[in-house]
Short mmCIF file of C-alpha atoms in Angstrom, two decimals:
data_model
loop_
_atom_site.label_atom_id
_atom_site.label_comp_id
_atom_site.label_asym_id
_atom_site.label_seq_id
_atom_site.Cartn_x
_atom_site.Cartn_y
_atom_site.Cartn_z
CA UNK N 1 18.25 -83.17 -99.27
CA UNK N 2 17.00 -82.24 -95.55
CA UNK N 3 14.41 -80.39 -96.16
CA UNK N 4 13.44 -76.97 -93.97
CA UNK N 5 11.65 -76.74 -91.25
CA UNK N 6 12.17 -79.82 -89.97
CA UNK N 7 9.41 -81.30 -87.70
CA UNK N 8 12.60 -82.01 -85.09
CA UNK N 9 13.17 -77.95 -85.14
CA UNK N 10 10.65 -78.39 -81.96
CA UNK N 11 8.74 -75.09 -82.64
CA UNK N 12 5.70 -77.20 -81.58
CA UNK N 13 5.06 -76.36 -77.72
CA UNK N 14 2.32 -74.62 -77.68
CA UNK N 15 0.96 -71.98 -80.39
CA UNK N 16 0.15 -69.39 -77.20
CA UNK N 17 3.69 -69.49 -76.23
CA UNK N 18 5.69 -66.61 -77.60
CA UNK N 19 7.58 -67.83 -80.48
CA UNK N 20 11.15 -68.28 -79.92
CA UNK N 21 13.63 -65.94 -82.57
CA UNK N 22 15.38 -67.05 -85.57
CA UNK N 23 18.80 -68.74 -84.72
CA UNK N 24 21.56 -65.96 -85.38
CA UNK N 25 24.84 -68.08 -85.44
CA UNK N 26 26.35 -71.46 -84.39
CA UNK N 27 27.35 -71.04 -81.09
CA UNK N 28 31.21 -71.21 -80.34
CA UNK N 29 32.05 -68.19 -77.99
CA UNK N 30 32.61 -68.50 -74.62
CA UNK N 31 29.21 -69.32 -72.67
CA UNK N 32 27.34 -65.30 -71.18
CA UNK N 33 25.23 -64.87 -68.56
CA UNK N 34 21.88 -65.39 -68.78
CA UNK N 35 19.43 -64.73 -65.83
CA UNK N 36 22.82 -64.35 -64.01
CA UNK N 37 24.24 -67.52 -64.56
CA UNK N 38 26.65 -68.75 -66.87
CA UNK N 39 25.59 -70.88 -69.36
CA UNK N 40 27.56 -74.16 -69.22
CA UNK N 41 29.96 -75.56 -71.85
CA UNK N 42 27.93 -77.50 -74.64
CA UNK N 43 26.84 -81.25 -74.45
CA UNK N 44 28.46 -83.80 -76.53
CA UNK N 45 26.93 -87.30 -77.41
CA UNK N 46 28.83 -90.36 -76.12
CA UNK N 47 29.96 -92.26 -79.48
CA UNK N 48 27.53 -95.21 -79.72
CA UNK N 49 26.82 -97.47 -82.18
CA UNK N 50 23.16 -97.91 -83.44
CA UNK N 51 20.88 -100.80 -82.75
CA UNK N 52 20.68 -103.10 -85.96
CA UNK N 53 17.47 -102.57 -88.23
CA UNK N 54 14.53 -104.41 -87.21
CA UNK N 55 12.93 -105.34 -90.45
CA UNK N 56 12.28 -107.98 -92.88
CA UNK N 57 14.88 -108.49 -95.15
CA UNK N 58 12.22 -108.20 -98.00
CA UNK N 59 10.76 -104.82 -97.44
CA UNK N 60 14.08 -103.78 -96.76
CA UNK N 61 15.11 -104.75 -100.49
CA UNK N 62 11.87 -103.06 -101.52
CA UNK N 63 12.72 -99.76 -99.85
CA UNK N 64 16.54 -99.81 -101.02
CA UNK N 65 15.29 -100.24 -104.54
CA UNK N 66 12.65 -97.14 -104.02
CA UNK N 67 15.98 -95.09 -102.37
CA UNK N 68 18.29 -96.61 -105.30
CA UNK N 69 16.56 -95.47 -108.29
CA UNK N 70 14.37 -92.96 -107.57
CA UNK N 71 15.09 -88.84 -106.84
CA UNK N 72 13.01 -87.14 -104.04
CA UNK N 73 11.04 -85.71 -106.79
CA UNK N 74 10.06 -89.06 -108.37
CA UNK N 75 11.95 -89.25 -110.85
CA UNK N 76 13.63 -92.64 -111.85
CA UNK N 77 17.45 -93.08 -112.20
CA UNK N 78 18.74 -95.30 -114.74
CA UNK N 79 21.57 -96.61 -113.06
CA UNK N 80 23.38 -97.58 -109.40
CA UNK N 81 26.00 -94.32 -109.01
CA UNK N 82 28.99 -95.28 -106.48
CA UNK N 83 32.44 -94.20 -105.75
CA UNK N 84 35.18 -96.60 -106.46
CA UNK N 85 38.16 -97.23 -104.07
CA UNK N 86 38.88 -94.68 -101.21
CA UNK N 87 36.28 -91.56 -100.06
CA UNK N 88 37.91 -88.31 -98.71
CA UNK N 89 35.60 -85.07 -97.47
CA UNK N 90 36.86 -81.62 -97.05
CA UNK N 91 35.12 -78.65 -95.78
CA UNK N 92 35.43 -74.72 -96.82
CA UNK N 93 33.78 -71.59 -96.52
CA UNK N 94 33.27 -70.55 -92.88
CA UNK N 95 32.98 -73.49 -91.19
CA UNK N 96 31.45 -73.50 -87.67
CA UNK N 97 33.76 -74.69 -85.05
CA UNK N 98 31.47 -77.94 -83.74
CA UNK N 99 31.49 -79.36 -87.73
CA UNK N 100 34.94 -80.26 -87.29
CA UNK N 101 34.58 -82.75 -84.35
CA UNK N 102 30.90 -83.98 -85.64
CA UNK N 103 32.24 -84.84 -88.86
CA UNK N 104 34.95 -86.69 -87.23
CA UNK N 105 32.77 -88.94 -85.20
CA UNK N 106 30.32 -89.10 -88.08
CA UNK N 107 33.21 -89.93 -90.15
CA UNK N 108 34.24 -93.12 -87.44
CA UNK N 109 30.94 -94.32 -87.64
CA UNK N 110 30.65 -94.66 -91.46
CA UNK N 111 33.30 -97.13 -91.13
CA UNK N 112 32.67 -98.87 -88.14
CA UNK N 113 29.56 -99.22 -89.01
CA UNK N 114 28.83 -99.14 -92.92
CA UNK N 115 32.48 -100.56 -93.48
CA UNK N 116 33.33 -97.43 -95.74
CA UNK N 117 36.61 -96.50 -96.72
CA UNK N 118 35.73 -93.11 -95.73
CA UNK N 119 38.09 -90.26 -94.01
CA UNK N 120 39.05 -86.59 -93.86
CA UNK N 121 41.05 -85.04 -96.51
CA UNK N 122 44.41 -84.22 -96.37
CA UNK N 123 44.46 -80.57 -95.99
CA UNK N 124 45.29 -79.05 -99.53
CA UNK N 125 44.37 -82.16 -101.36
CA UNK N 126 41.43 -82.78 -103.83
CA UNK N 127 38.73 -84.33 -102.14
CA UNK N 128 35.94 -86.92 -103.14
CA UNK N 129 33.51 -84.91 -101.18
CA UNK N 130 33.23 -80.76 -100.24
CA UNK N 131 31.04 -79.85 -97.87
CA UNK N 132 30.33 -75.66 -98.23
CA UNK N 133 28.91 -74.18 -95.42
CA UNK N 134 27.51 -71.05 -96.55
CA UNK N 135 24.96 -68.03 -95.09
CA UNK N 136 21.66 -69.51 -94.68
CA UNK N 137 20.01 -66.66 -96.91
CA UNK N 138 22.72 -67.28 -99.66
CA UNK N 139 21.64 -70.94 -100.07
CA UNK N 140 17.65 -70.10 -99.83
CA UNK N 141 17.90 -67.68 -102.54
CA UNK N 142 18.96 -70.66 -105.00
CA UNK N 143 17.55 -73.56 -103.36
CA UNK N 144 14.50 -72.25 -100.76
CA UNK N 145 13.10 -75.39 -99.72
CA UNK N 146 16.38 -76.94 -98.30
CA UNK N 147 18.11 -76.58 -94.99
CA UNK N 148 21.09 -78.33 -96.78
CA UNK N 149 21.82 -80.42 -100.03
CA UNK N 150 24.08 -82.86 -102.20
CA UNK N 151 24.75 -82.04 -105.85
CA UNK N 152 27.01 -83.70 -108.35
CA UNK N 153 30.03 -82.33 -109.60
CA UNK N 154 30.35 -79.25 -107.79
CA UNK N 155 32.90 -78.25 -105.00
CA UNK N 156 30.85 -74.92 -103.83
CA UNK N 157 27.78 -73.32 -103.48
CA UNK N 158 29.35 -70.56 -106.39
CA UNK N 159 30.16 -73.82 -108.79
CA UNK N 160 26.89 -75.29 -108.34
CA UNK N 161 24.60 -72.26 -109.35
CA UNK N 162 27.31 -71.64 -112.56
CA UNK N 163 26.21 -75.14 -113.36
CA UNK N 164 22.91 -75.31 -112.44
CA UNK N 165 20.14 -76.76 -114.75
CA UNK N 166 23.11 -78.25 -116.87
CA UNK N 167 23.23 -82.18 -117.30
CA UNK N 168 26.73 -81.86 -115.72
CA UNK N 169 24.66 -81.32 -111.95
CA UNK N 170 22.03 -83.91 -113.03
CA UNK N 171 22.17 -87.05 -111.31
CA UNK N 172 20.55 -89.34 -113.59
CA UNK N 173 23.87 -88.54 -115.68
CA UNK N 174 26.16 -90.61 -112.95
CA UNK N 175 27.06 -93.74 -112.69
CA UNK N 176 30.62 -93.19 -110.71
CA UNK N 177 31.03 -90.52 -108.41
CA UNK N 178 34.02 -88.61 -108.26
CA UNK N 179 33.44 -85.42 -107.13
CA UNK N 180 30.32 -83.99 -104.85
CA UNK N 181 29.24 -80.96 -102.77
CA UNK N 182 27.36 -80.96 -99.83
CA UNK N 183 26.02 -77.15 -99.05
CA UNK N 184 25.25 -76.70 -95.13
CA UNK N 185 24.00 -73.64 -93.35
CA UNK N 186 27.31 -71.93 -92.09
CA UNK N 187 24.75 -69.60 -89.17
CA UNK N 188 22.60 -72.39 -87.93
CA UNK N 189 22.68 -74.56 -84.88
CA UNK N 190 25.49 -76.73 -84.02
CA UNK N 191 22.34 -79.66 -83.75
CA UNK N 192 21.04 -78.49 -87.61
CA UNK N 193 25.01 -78.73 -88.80
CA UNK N 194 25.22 -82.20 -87.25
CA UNK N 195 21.94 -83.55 -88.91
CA UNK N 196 22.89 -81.92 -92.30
CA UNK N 197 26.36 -83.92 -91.61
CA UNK N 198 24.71 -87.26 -91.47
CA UNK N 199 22.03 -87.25 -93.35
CA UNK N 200 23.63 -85.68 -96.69
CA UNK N 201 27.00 -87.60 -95.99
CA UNK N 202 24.95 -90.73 -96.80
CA UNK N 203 23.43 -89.49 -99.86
CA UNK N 204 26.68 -87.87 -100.94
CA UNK N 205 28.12 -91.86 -100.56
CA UNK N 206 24.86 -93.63 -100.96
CA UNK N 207 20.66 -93.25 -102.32
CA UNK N 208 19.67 -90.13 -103.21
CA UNK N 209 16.17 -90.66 -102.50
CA UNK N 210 13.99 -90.29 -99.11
CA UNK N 211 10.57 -91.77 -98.33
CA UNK N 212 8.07 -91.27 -95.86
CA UNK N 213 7.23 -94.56 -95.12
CA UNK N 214 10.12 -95.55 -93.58
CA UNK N 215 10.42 -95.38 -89.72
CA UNK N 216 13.69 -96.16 -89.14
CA UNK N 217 15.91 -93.77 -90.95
CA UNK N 218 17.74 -90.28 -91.87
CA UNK N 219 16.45 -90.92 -95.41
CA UNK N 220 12.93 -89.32 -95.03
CA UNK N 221 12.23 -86.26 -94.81
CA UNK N 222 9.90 -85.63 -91.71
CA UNK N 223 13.61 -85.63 -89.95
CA UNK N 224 12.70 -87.56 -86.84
CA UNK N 225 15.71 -89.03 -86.86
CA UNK N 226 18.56 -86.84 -86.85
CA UNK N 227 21.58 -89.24 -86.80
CA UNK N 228 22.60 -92.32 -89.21
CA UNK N 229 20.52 -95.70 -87.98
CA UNK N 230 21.31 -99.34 -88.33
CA UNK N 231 19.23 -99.30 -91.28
CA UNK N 232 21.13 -96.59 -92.81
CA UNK N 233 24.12 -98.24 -92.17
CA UNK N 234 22.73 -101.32 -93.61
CA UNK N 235 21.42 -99.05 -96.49
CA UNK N 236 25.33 -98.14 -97.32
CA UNK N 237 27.00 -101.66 -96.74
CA UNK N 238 24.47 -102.81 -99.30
CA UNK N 239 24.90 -100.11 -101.44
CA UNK N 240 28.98 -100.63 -101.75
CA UNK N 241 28.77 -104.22 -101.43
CA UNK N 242 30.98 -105.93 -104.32
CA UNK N 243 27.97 -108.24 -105.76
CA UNK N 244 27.33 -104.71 -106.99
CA UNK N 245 28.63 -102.27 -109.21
CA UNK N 246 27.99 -99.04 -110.65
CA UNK N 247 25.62 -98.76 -113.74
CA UNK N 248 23.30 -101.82 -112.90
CA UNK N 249 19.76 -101.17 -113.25
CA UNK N 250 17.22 -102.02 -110.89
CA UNK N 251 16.43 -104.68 -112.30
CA UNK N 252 20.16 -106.08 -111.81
CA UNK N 253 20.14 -104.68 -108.40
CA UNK N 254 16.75 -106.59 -107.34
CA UNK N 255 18.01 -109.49 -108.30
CA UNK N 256 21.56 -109.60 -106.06
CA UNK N 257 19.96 -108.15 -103.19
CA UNK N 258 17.82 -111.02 -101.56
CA UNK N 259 21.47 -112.77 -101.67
CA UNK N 260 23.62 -109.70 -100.15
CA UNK N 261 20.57 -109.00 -97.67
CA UNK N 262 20.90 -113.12 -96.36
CA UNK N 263 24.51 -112.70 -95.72
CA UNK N 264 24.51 -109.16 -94.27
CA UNK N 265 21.01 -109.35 -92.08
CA UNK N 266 20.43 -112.70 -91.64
CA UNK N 267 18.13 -111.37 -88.70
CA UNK N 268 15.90 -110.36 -91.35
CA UNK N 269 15.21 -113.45 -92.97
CA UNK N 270 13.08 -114.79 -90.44
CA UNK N 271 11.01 -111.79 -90.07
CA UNK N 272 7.17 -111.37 -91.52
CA UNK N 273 6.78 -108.59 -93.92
CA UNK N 274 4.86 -105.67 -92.94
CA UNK N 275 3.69 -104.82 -96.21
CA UNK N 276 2.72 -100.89 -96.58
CA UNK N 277 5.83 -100.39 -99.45
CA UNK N 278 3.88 -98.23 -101.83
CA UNK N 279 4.86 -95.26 -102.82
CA UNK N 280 3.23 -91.67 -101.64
CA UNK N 281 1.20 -90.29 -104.13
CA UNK N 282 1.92 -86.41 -104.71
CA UNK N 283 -1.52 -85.14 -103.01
CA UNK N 284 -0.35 -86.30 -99.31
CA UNK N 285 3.48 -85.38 -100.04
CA UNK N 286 1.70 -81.60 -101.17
CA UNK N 287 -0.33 -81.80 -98.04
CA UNK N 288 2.70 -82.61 -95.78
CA UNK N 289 4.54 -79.39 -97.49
CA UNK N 290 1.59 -77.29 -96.44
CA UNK N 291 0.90 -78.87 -92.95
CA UNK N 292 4.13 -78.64 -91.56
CA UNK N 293 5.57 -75.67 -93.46
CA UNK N 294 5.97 -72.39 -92.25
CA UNK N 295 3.89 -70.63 -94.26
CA UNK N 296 0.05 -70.42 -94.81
CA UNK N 297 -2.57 -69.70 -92.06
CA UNK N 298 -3.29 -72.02 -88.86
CA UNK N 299 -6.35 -73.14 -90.82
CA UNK N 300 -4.60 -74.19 -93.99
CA UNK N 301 -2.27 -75.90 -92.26
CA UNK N 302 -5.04 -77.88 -90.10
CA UNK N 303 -6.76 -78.83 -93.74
CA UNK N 304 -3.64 -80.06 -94.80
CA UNK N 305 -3.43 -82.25 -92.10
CA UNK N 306 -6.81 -82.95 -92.55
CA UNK N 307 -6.08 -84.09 -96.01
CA UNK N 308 -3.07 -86.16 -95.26
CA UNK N 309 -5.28 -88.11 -92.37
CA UNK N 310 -7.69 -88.71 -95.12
CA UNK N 311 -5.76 -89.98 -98.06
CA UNK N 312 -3.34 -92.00 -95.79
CA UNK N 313 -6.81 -94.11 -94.51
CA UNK N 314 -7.85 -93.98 -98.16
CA UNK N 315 -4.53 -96.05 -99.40
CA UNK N 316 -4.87 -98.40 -96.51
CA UNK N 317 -1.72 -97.39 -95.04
CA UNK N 318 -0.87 -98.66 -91.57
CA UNK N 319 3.02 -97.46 -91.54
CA UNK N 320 4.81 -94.43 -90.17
CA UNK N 321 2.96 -91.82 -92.92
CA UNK N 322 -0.53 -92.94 -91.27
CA UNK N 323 1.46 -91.61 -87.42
CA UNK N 324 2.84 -89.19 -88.99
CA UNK N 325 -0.98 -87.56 -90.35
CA UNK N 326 -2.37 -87.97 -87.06
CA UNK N 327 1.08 -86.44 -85.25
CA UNK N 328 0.69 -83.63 -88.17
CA UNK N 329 -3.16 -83.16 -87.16
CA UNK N 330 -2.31 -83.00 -83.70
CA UNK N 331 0.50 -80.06 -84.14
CA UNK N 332 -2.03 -78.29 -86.08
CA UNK N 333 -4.71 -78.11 -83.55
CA UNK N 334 -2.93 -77.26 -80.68
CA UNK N 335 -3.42 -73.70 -80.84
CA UNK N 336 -7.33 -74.42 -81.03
CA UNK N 337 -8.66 -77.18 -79.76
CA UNK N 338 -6.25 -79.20 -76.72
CA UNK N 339 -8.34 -81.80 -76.59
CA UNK N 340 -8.68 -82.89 -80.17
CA UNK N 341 -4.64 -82.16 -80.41
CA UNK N 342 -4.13 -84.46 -77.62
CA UNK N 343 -6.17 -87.43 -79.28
CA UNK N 344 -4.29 -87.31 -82.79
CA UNK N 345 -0.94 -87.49 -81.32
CA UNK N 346 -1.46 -90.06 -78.42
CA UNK N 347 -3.03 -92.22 -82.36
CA UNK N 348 -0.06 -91.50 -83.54
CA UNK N 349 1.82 -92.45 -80.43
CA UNK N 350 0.37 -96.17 -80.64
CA UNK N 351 1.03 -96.60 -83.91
CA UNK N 352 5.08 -95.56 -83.67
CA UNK N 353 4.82 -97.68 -80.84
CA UNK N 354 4.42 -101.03 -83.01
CA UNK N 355 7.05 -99.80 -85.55
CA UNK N 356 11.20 -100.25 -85.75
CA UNK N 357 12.77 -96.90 -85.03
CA UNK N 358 9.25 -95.51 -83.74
CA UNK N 359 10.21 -94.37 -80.58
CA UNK N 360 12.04 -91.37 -80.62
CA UNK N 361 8.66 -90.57 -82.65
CA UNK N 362 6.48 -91.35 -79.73
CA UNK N 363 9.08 -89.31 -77.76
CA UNK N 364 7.98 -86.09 -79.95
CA UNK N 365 4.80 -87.41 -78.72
CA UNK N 366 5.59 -87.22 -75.27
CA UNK N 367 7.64 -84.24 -75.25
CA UNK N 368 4.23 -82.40 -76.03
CA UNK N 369 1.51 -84.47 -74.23
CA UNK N 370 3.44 -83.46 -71.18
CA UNK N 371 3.91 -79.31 -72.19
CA UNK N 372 0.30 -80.00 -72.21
CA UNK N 373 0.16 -81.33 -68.94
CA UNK N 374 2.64 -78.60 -67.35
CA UNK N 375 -0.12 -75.63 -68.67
CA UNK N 376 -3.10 -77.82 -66.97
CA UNK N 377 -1.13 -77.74 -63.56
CA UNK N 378 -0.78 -81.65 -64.21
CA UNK N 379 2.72 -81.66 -62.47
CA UNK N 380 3.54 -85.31 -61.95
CA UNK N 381 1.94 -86.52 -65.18
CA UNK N 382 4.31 -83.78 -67.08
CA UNK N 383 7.31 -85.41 -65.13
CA UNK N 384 6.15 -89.10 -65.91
CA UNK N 385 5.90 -88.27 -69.80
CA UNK N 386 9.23 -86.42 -69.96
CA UNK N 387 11.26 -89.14 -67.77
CA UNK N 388 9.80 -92.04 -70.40
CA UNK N 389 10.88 -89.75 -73.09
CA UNK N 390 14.51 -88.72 -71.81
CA UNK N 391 16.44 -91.98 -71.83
CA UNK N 392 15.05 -92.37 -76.16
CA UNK N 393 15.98 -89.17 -77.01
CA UNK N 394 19.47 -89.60 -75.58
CA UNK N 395 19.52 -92.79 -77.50
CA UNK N 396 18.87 -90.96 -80.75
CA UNK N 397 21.37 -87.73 -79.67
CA UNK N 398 18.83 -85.17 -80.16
CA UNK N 399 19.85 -82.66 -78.14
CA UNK N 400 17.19 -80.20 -78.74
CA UNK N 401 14.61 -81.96 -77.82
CA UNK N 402 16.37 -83.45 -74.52
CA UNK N 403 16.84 -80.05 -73.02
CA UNK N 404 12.93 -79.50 -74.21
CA UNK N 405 12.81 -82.73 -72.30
CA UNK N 406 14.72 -81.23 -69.16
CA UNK N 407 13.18 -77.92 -69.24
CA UNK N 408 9.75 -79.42 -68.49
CA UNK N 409 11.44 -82.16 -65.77
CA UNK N 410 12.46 -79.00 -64.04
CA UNK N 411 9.20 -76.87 -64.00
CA UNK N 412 7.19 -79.88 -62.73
CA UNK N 413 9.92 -80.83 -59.96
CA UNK N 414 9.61 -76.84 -59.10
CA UNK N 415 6.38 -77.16 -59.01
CA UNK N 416 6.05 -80.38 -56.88
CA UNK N 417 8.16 -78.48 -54.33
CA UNK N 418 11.70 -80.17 -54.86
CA UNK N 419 13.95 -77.46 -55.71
CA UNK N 420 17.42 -79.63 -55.37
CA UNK N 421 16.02 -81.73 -58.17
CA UNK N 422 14.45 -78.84 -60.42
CA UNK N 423 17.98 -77.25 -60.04
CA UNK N 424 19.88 -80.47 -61.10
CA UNK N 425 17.10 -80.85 -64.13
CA UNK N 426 17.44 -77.49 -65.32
CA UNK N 427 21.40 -77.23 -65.22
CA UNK N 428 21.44 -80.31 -67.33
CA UNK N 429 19.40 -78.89 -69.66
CA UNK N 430 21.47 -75.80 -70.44
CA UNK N 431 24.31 -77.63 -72.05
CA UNK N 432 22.32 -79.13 -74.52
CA UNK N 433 20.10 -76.54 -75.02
CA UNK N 434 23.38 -74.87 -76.46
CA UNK N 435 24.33 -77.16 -78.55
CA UNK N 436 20.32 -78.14 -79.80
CA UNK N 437 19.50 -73.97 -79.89
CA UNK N 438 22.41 -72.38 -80.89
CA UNK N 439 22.70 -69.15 -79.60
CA UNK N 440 21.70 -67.63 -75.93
CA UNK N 441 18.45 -66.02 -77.16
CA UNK N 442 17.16 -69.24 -78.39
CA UNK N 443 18.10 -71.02 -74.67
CA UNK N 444 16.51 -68.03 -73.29
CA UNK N 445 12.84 -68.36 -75.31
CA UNK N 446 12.75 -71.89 -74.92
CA UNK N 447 13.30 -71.67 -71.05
CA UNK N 448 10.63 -68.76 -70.85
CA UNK N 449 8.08 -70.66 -72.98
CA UNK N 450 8.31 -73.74 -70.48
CA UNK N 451 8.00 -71.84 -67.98
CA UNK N 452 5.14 -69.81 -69.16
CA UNK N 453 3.59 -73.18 -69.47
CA UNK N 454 4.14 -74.01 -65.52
CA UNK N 455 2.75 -70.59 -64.38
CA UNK N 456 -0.29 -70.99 -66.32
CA UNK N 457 -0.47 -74.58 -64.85
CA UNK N 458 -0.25 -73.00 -61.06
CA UNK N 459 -2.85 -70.14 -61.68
CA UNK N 460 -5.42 -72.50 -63.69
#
């Protein structure tokens, strides 16, 4: 389940800035005008593969067995669920016009990469997997918590809440899949449609669970990353390797995978664990919920923080949830006190620093250290951030954040008197900003906040 908002949603600039309006629709009408130019076509990732996971092999095992055989409530499943033989996906309802090529490519990838036996359905045929893309506000009013999800046994949004809170939608009941839904936002970014794409394609075929702790991955919910990783794809060639089979318990599981992980990651043999495996207790996962929700009060949300800083040190943590309480106490300071907001994410930026998969976190990180430094009329410091930051984020095909990224590169090149390059900066950035925003009012807020932030820079 991706959870909503997602930290990536990049409403973080600054609290003064006016806050940008709710996406309408996916974007896929010929580009308008906006400040009397026309927006360019949208941005498309080159297809890449993603760098292998760089972790020991036996906190690897630890965290597949934590994803295996536990739900993202807590609960414990009895049993490995799997398809068997060939995986087909279909889509219905109104289905943006971006999905089509996004699930293609991340179609490619799952076998390239995880060695699935994964492709479209033929049109008309039954499929393994359905993805739904329905109204945003439809799907909230059943599910409010979720930007998209993965149930058993249901085709359709309609078929899931006629079976809802039956054991037929429980997943604890499955050992082999046969049929699932995946229920995606059909008004929503063409950026949110890809993440939902990747990230509940791999539950749909693989663990159902997500954890914080893990640094590396689609399967946690802070949604940092937005596309499948080498882990992930090491996560799913485990998962439908033939040592295993569905039904196995955990126990039967543990004991194949040191044996599949040698042959699969024999990188990760050699490598020191890094400890840090246990699992979140409730308090800090409630905490997160409040700190980086959208509701509650700037002050509740900074005691949340607060509270997550507090019980991470308390549990000795050291691992991405220990970042990700400072990065959560810097967001919710920023409004109030620059200083401290600056302090708690450049912590956080160290300690992503020292983890696998932590740098398009310390990109986050940079993407606002230097909005800060655009509104204090530091110029070149705001370009040096955002030029570290740009060639990661590319890397990890957020697009949203890269035109963030771009946006400030071309306020601080304005402002450093070198139009030609501002201009080339700020073109680049409308592409993606099309397909990371969604519609022309979003492009439009998130241009005027940046450059609210360079005015303020000049007059200070």
């Amino acid at each position: 389940m991706r959870m909503f908002p997602a930290v990536a949603a990049l409403s973080l600039i600054l609290s003064a800035c006016s806050p940008a309006p709710v996406a309408q629709v996916t974007m896929n009408r010929p580009a308008q005008a906006m400040s009397g130019t026309a927006l360019p076509p949208l941005q498309a990732f080159a297809p890449q593969a993603a760098p292998a996971a760089g972790r020991s092999n036996a906190d690897i095992a630890r965290d597949i067995l934590d994803l295996e055989f536990l739900l993202e409530s807590g609960r414990a499943l009895p049993a490995l669920s799997r398809f068997e033989g060939p995986i087909t996906v279909a889509m219905t309802g109104d289905v943006p016009a971006t999905a089509p090529p996004d699930l293609a490519r991340a179609l490619s990838r799952l076998r390239a990469e995880a060695g699935l036996d994964i492709r479209a359905a033929t049109t008309g045929a039954p499929a393994s997997i359905t993805i739904d893309f329905q109204p945003r506000a439809t799907m909230r009013r059943l599910v409010p918590s979720a930007s998209c999800f993965v149930v058993p046994r249901a085709t359709s949004l309609a078929e899931y809440r006629a079976l809802r809170g039956s054991p037929q939608v429980d997943w604890a009941s499955v050992t082999r899949r046969d049929r699932v839904g995946i229920i995606v936002p059909s008004d929503t970014t063409p950026q949110e449609v890809r993440d939902c794409l990747h990230e509940e394609l791999a539950q749909a075929v693989g663990p159902l669970n997500d954890l914080y702790r893990l640094p590396d991955s689609v399967f946690n919910d802070d949604n940092f990353h937005t596309v499948l990783t080498g882990f992930d794809m090491l996560v799913l060639r485990v998962h439908y390797d033939p040592a295993l089979r569905p039904g196995m318990s955990r126990q039967e599981v543990a004991a194949r995978l040191p044996a599949i992980l040698a042959r699969l990651n024999p990188a990760g043999e050699g490598r020191a664990s890094a400890g840090g495996t246990n699992m979140a207790p409730r308090a800090w996962i409630d905490a997160v919920e409040t700190a980086i929700g959208p509701r509650g009060s700037d002050a509740a949300r900074r005691r949340a923080a607060e509270r997550m800083l507090s019980i991470a040190r308390a549990q000795g943590w050291q691992d991405n949830r220990l970042a990700f309480s400072w990065f959560a106490l810097g967001r919710a300071q920023v409004g109030s006190d620059m200083a401290a907001a600056s302090r708690a994410f450049l912590e956080a930026r160290r300690i992503w620093q020292g983890l696998p998969g932590g740098d398009i976190r310390a990109a986050h990180v940079d993407m606002q250290l230097a909005a800060f430094s655009l509104a204090q009329g530091r110029f070149a410091e705001a370009l040096a951030l955002s030029d570290r930051a740009i060639p990661v984020v590319r890397r990890a095909e957020n697009a949203a954040l890269l035109a963030t990224l771009l946006m400030i590169r071309a306020e601080a090149q304005t402002a450093l008197g070198r139009p030609d390059l501002a201009k080339s900066a700020r073109l680049d950035s409308l592409g993606w900003a099309r397909y990371g925003f969604g519609t022309d009012a979003m492009v439009r807020a998130r241009q005027s906040d940046i450059a609210g932030l360079a005015a303020s820079g000049r007059s200070g």
